[in-house]
Short mmCIF file of C-alpha atoms in Angstrom, two decimals:
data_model
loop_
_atom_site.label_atom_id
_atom_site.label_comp_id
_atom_site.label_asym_id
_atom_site.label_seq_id
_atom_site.Cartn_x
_atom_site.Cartn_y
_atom_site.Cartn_z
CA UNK A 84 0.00 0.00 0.00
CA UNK A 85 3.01 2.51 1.02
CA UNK A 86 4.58 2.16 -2.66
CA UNK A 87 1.21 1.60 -4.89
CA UNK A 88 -1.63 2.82 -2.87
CA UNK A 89 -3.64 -0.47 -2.78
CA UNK A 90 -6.56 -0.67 -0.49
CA UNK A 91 -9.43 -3.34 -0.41
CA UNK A 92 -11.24 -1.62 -3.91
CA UNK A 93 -8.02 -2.33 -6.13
CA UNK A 94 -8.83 -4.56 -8.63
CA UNK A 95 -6.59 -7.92 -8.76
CA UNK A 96 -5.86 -7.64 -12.38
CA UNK A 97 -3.95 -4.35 -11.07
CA UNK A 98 -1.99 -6.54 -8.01
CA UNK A 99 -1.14 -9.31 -10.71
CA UNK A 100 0.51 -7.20 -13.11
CA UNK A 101 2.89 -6.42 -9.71
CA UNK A 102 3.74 -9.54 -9.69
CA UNK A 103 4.57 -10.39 -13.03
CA UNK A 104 6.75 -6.94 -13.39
CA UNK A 105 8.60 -8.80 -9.92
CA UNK A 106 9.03 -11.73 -11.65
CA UNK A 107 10.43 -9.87 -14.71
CA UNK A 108 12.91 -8.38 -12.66
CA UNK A 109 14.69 -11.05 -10.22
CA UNK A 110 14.26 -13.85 -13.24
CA UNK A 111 17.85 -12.93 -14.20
CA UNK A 112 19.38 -14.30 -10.84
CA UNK A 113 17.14 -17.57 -10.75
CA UNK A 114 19.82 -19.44 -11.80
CA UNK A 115 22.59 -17.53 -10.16
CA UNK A 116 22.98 -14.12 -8.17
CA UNK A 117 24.06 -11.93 -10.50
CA UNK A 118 24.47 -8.08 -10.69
CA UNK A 119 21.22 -6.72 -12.87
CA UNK A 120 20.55 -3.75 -14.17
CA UNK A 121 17.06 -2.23 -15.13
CA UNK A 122 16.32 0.28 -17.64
CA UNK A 123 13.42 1.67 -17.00
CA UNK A 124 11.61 5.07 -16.58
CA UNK A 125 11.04 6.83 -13.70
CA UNK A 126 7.22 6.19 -13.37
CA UNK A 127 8.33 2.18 -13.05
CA UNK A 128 10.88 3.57 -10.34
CA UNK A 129 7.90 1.84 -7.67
CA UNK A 130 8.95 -1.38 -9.08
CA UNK A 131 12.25 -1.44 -8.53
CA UNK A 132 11.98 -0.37 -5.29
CA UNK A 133 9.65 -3.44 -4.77
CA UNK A 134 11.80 -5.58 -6.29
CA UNK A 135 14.93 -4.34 -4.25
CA UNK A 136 12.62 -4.93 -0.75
CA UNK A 137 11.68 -8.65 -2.13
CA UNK A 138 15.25 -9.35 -2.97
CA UNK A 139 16.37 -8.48 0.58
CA UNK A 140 12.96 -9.77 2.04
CA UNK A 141 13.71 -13.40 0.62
CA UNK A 142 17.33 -13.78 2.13
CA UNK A 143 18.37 -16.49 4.32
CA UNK A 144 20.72 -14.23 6.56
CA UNK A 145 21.24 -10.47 6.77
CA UNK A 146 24.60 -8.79 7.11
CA UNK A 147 25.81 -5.91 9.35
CA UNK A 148 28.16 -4.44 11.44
CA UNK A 149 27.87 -4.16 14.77
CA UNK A 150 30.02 -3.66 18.07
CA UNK A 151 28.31 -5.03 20.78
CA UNK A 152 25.82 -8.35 21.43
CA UNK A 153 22.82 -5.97 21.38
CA UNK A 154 21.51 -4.82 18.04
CA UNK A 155 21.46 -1.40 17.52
CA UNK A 156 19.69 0.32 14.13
CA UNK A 157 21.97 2.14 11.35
CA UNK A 158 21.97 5.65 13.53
CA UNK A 159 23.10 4.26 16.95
CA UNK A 160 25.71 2.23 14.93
CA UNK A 161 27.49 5.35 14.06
CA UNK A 162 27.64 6.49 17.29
CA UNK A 163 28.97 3.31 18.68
CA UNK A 164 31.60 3.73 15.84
CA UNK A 165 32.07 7.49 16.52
CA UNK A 166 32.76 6.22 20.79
CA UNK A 167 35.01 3.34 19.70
CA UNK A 168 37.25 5.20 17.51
CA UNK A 169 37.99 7.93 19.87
CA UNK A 170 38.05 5.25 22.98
CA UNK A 171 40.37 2.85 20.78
CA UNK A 172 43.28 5.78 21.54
CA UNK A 173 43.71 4.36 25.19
CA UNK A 174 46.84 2.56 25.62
CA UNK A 175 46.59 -0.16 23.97
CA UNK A 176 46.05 -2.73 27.08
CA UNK A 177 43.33 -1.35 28.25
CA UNK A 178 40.28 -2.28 26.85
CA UNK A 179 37.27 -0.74 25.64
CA UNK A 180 34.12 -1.15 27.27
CA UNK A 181 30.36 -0.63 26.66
CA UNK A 182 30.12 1.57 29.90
CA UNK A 183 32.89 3.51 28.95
CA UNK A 184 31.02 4.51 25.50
CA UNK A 185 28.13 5.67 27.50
CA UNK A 186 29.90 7.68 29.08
CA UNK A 187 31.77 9.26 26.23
CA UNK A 188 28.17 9.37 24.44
CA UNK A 189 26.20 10.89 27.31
CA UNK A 190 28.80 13.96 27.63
CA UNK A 191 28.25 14.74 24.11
CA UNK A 192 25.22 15.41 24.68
CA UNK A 193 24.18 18.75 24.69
CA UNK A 194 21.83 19.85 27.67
CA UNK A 195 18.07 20.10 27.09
CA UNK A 196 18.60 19.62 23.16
CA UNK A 197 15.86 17.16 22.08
CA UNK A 198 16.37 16.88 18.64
CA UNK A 199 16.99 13.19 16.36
CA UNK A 200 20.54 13.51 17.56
CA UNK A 201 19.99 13.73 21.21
CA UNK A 202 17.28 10.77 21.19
CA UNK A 203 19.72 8.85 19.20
CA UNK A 204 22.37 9.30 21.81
CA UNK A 205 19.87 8.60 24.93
CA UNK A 206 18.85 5.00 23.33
CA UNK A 207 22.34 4.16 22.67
CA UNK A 208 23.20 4.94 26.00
CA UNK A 209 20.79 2.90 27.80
CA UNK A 210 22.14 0.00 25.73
CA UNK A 211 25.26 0.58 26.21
CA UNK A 212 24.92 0.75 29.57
CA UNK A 213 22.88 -2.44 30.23
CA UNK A 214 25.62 -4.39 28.55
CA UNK A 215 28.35 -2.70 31.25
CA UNK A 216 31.81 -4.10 31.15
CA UNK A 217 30.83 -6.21 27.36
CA UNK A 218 33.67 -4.74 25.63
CA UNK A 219 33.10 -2.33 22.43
CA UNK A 220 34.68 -4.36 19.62
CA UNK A 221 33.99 -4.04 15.72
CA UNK A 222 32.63 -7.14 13.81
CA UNK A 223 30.36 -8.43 11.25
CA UNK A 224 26.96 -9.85 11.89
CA UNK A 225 24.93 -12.37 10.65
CA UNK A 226 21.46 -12.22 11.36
CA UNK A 227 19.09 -15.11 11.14
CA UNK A 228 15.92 -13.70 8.62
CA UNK A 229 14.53 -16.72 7.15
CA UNK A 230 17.21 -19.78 7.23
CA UNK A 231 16.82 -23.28 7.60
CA UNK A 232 18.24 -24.95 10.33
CA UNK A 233 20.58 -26.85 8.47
CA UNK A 234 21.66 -23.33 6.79
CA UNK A 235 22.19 -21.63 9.79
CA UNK A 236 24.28 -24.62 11.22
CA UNK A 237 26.26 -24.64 7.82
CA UNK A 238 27.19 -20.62 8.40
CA UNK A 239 28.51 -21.34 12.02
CA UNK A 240 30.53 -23.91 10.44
CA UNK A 241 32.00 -22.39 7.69
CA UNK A 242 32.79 -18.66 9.98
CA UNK A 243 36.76 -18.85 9.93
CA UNK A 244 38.30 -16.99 12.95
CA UNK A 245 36.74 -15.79 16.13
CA UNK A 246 33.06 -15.95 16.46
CA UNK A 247 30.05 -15.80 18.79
CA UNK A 248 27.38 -17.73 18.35
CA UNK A 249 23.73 -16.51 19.54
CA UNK A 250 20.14 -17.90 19.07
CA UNK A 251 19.42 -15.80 15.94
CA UNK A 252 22.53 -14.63 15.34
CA UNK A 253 26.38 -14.92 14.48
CA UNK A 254 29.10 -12.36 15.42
CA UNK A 255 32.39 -12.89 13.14
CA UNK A 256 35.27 -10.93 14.22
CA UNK A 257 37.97 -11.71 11.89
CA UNK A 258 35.52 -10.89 8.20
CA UNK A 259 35.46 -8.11 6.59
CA UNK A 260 31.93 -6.66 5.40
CA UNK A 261 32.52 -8.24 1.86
CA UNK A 262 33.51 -11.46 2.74
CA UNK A 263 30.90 -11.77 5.19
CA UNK A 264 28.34 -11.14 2.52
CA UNK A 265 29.77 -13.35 0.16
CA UNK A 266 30.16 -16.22 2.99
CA UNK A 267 26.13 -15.25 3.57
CA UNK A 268 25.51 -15.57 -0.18
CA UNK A 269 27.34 -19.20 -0.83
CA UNK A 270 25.75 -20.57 2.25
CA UNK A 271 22.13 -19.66 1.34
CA UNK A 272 22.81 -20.52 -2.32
CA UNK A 273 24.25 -24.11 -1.29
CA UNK A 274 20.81 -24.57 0.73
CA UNK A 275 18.26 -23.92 -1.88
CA UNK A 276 17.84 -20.21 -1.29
CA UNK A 277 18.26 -17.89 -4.73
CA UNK A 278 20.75 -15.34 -2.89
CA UNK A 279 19.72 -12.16 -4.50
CA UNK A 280 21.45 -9.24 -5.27
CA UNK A 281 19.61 -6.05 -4.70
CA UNK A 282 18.46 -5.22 -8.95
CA UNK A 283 19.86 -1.76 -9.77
CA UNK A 284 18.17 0.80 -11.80
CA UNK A 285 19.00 3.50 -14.73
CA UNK A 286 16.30 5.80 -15.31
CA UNK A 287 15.76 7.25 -18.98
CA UNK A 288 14.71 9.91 -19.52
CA UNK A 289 12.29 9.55 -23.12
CA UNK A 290 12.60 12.16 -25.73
CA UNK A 291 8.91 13.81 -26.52
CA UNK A 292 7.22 12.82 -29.67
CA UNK A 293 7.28 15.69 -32.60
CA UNK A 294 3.29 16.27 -32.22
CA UNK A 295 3.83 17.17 -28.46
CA UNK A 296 2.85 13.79 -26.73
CA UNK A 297 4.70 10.53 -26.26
CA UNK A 298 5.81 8.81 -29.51
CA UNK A 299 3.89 5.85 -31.51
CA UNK A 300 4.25 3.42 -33.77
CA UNK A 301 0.70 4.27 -34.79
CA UNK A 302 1.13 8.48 -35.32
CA UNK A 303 3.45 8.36 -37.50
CA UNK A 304 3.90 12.42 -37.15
CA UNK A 305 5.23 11.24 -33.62
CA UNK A 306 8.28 9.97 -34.51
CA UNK A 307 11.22 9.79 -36.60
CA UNK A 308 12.19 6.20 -38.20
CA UNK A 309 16.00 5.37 -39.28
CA UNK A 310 14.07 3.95 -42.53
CA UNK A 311 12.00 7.32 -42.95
CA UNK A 312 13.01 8.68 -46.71
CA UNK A 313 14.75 11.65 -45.99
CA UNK A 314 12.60 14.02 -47.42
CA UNK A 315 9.40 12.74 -45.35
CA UNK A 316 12.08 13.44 -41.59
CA UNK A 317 12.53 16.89 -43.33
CA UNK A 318 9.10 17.20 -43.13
CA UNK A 319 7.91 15.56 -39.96
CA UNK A 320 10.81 18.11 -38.14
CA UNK A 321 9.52 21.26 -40.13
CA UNK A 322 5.67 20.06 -38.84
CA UNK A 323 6.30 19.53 -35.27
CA UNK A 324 5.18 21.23 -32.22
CA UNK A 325 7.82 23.34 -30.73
CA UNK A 326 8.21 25.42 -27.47
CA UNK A 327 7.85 28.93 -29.08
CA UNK A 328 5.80 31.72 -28.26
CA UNK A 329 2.35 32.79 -29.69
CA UNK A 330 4.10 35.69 -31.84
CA UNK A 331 7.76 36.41 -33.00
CA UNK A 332 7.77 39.41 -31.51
CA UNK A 333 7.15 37.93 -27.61
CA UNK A 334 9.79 35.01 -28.88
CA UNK A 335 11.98 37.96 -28.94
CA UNK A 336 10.77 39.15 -25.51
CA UNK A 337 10.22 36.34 -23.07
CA UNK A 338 12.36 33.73 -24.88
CA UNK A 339 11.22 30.44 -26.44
CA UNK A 340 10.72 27.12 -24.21
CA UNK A 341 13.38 25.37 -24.96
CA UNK A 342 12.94 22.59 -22.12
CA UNK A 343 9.41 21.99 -23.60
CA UNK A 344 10.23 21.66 -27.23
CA UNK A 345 10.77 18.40 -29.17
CA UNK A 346 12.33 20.18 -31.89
CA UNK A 347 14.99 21.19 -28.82
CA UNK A 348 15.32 17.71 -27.89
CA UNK A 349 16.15 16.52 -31.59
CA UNK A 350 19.61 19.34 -30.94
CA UNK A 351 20.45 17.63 -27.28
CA UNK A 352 19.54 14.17 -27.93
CA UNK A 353 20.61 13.64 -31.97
CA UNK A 354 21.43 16.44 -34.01
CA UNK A 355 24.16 18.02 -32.13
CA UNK A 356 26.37 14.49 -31.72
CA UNK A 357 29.00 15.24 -29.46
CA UNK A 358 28.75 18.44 -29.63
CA UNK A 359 27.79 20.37 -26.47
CA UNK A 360 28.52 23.54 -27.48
CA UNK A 361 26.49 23.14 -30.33
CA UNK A 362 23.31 22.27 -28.55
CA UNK A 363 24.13 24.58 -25.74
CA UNK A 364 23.70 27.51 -28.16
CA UNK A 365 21.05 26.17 -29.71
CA UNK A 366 19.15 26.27 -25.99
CA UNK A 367 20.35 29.97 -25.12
CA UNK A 368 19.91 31.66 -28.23
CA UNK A 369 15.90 30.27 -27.77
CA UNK A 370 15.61 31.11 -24.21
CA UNK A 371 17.26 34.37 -24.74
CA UNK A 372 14.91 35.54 -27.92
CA UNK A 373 18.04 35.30 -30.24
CA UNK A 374 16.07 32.39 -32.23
CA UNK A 375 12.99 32.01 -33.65
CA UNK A 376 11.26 28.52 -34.25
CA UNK A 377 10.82 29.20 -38.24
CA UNK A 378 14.62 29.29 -39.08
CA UNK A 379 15.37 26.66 -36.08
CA UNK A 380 13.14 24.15 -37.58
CA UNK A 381 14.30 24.48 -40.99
CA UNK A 382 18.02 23.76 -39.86
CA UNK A 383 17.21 20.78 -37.69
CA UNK A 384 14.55 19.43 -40.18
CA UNK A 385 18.05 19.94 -42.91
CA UNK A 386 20.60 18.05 -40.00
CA UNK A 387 18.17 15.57 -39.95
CA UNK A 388 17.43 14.92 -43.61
CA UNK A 389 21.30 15.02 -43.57
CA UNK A 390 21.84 12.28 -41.27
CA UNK A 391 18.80 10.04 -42.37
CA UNK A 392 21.21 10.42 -45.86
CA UNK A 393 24.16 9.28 -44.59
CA UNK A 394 22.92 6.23 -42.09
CA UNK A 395 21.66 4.62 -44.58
CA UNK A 396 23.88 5.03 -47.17
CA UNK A 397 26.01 3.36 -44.19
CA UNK A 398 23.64 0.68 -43.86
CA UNK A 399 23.63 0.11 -47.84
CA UNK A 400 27.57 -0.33 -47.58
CA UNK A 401 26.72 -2.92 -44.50
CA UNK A 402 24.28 -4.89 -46.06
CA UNK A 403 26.50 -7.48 -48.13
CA UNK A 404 28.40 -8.01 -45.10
CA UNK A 405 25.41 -8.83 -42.55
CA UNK A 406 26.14 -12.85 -42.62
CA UNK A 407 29.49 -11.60 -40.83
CA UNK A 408 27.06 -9.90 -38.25
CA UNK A 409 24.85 -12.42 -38.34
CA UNK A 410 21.78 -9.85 -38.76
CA UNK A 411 18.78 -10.95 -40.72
CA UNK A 412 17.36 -7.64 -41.64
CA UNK A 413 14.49 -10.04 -42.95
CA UNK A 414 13.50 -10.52 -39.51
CA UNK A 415 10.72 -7.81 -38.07
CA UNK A 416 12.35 -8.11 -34.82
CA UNK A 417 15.65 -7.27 -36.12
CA UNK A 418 13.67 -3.99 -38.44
CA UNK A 419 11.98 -2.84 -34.48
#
């Protein structure tokens, strides 16, 4: 409900296409973990935040780092961390203890202050002071989310180094962060769990179609194809919507749109190639009044006849060659 707003009126047929959009995304890893990637846009963003929760949701064992038996959340952690780095400058034989971190803690503390800080600090004292003369000590832990027995046995087992062993947990002392996760991962993967890796995202951003609205396959004003004769792209950029004013003369005075004009986006996105400068003039001489949407379509509609021309002229030289490529330009999925 927190990510999609479902409540007892959404329709199922909405829920199931959740699921098959999760299944979409973690299939990748069902044979293996694997690092993924998603392109996607950033309306589908709710899905890969989903997908991320699932993937950490469905692990055997979680990993963190911790410095004392008791669990503490992300924001007392870096105060314990904050404590046992300035405490670890004691000679070295004596050792570091819980109380002693409360007491470092509680005098940075500033008087009558109640803000996230200060409540942070309070609960990490009262922890810290419960556990008394536990000493403060780094480590990796391994908590206990949904394992079987025999999994959980199998990590105890395999933990190289010193270790303490709880009822739903594992302290390892001599792992790094990395390894522990990795140890976590081969473990669960070696006892029938899928191991996950949280999917990561890259979020496009998708060029406006020339009539103003998104781009389709069935307005074909929309859009620009590679196969388009050149002379129809000449036309479909001279016919577009741009971001221009009502008259020339408040063009002049209030500057053109340029972030709301598809005939901008052909500059940034196509016509300008590598180019930056190009494209940034392009965008200042609009917003500044300098250009006027007349002449500006009639040079991109003349780049883009232009490059039409010489792609496939390209992809005339390439077709003799395409059993080297093994393309079959026969193919519809290959034309799309």
């Amino acid at each position: 409900q927190a990510i999609y707003g479902f409540d007892g009126e959404t329709d199922v047929s909405h829920m199931q296409s959740v699921v098959t959009q999760m299944a979409d995304i973690l299939y990748p890893q069902l044979d293996e973990p694997r690092p993924t990637v998603i392109p996607v846009g950033p309306d589908q963003d709710p899905h890969v935040r989903l997908a991320r929760d699932l993937a950490a949701r469905t692990r055997y064992f979680g990993v963190t780092e911790a410095y004392a038996s008791f669990e503490a959340d992300e924001a007392e952690r870096e105060l314990l961390a904050e404590a046992h780095s300035v405490l670890s400058e004691r000679p070295p034989d004596e050792t570091v203890r819980c109380g002693d971190a409360a007491e470092y803690l509680d005098g940075q503390r500033e008087e009558g202050t109640t803000d996230a800080r200060a409540t942070t600090i309070d609960s990490a004292v009262t922890m810290l002071r419960e556990a008394g003369k536990e000493p403060l000590r780094p480590r990796v832990r391994f908590l206990d989310r949904n394992a079987t027995d025999e999994a959980f046995e199998a990590l105890i087992e395999a933990v190289d180094g010193e270790k303490r062993v709880y009822d739903e947990h594992v302290d390892a002392f001599d792992l790094s962060r990395a390894e522990a996760e990795e140890l976590a991962r081969e473990i669960e993967v070696e006892h029938g769990g899928y191991g996950f890796l949280a999917p990561s995202s890259i979020y496009h951003r998708f060029m406006t179609g020339l009539t103003g609205g998104k781009m389709s396959s069935s307005v074909p004003a929309s859009h620009i194809s590679l196969l388009d004769d050149p002379e129809d792209g000449y036309d479909k950029v001279k016919a577009a919507t741009t971001g221009g004013r009502e008259t020339a003369e408040e063009q002049r005075e209030l500057g053109g749109r340029a972030d709301e004009c598809p005939v901008y986006e052909l500059y940034a996105y196509l016509l300008a190639e590598a180019d930056d400068e190009f494209a940034t003039e392009v965008y200042e001489e609009c917003v500044g009044g300098e250009r006027l949407c007349g002449d500006c379509k009639e040079q991109a509609a003349r780049l883009m006849e232009t490059f039409l021309e010489e792609h496939q002229e390209k992809r005339a030289e390439w077709a003799d060659r395409l059993d080297e490529l093994d393309i079959d330009l026969d193919s519809a999925r290959e034309r799309a």
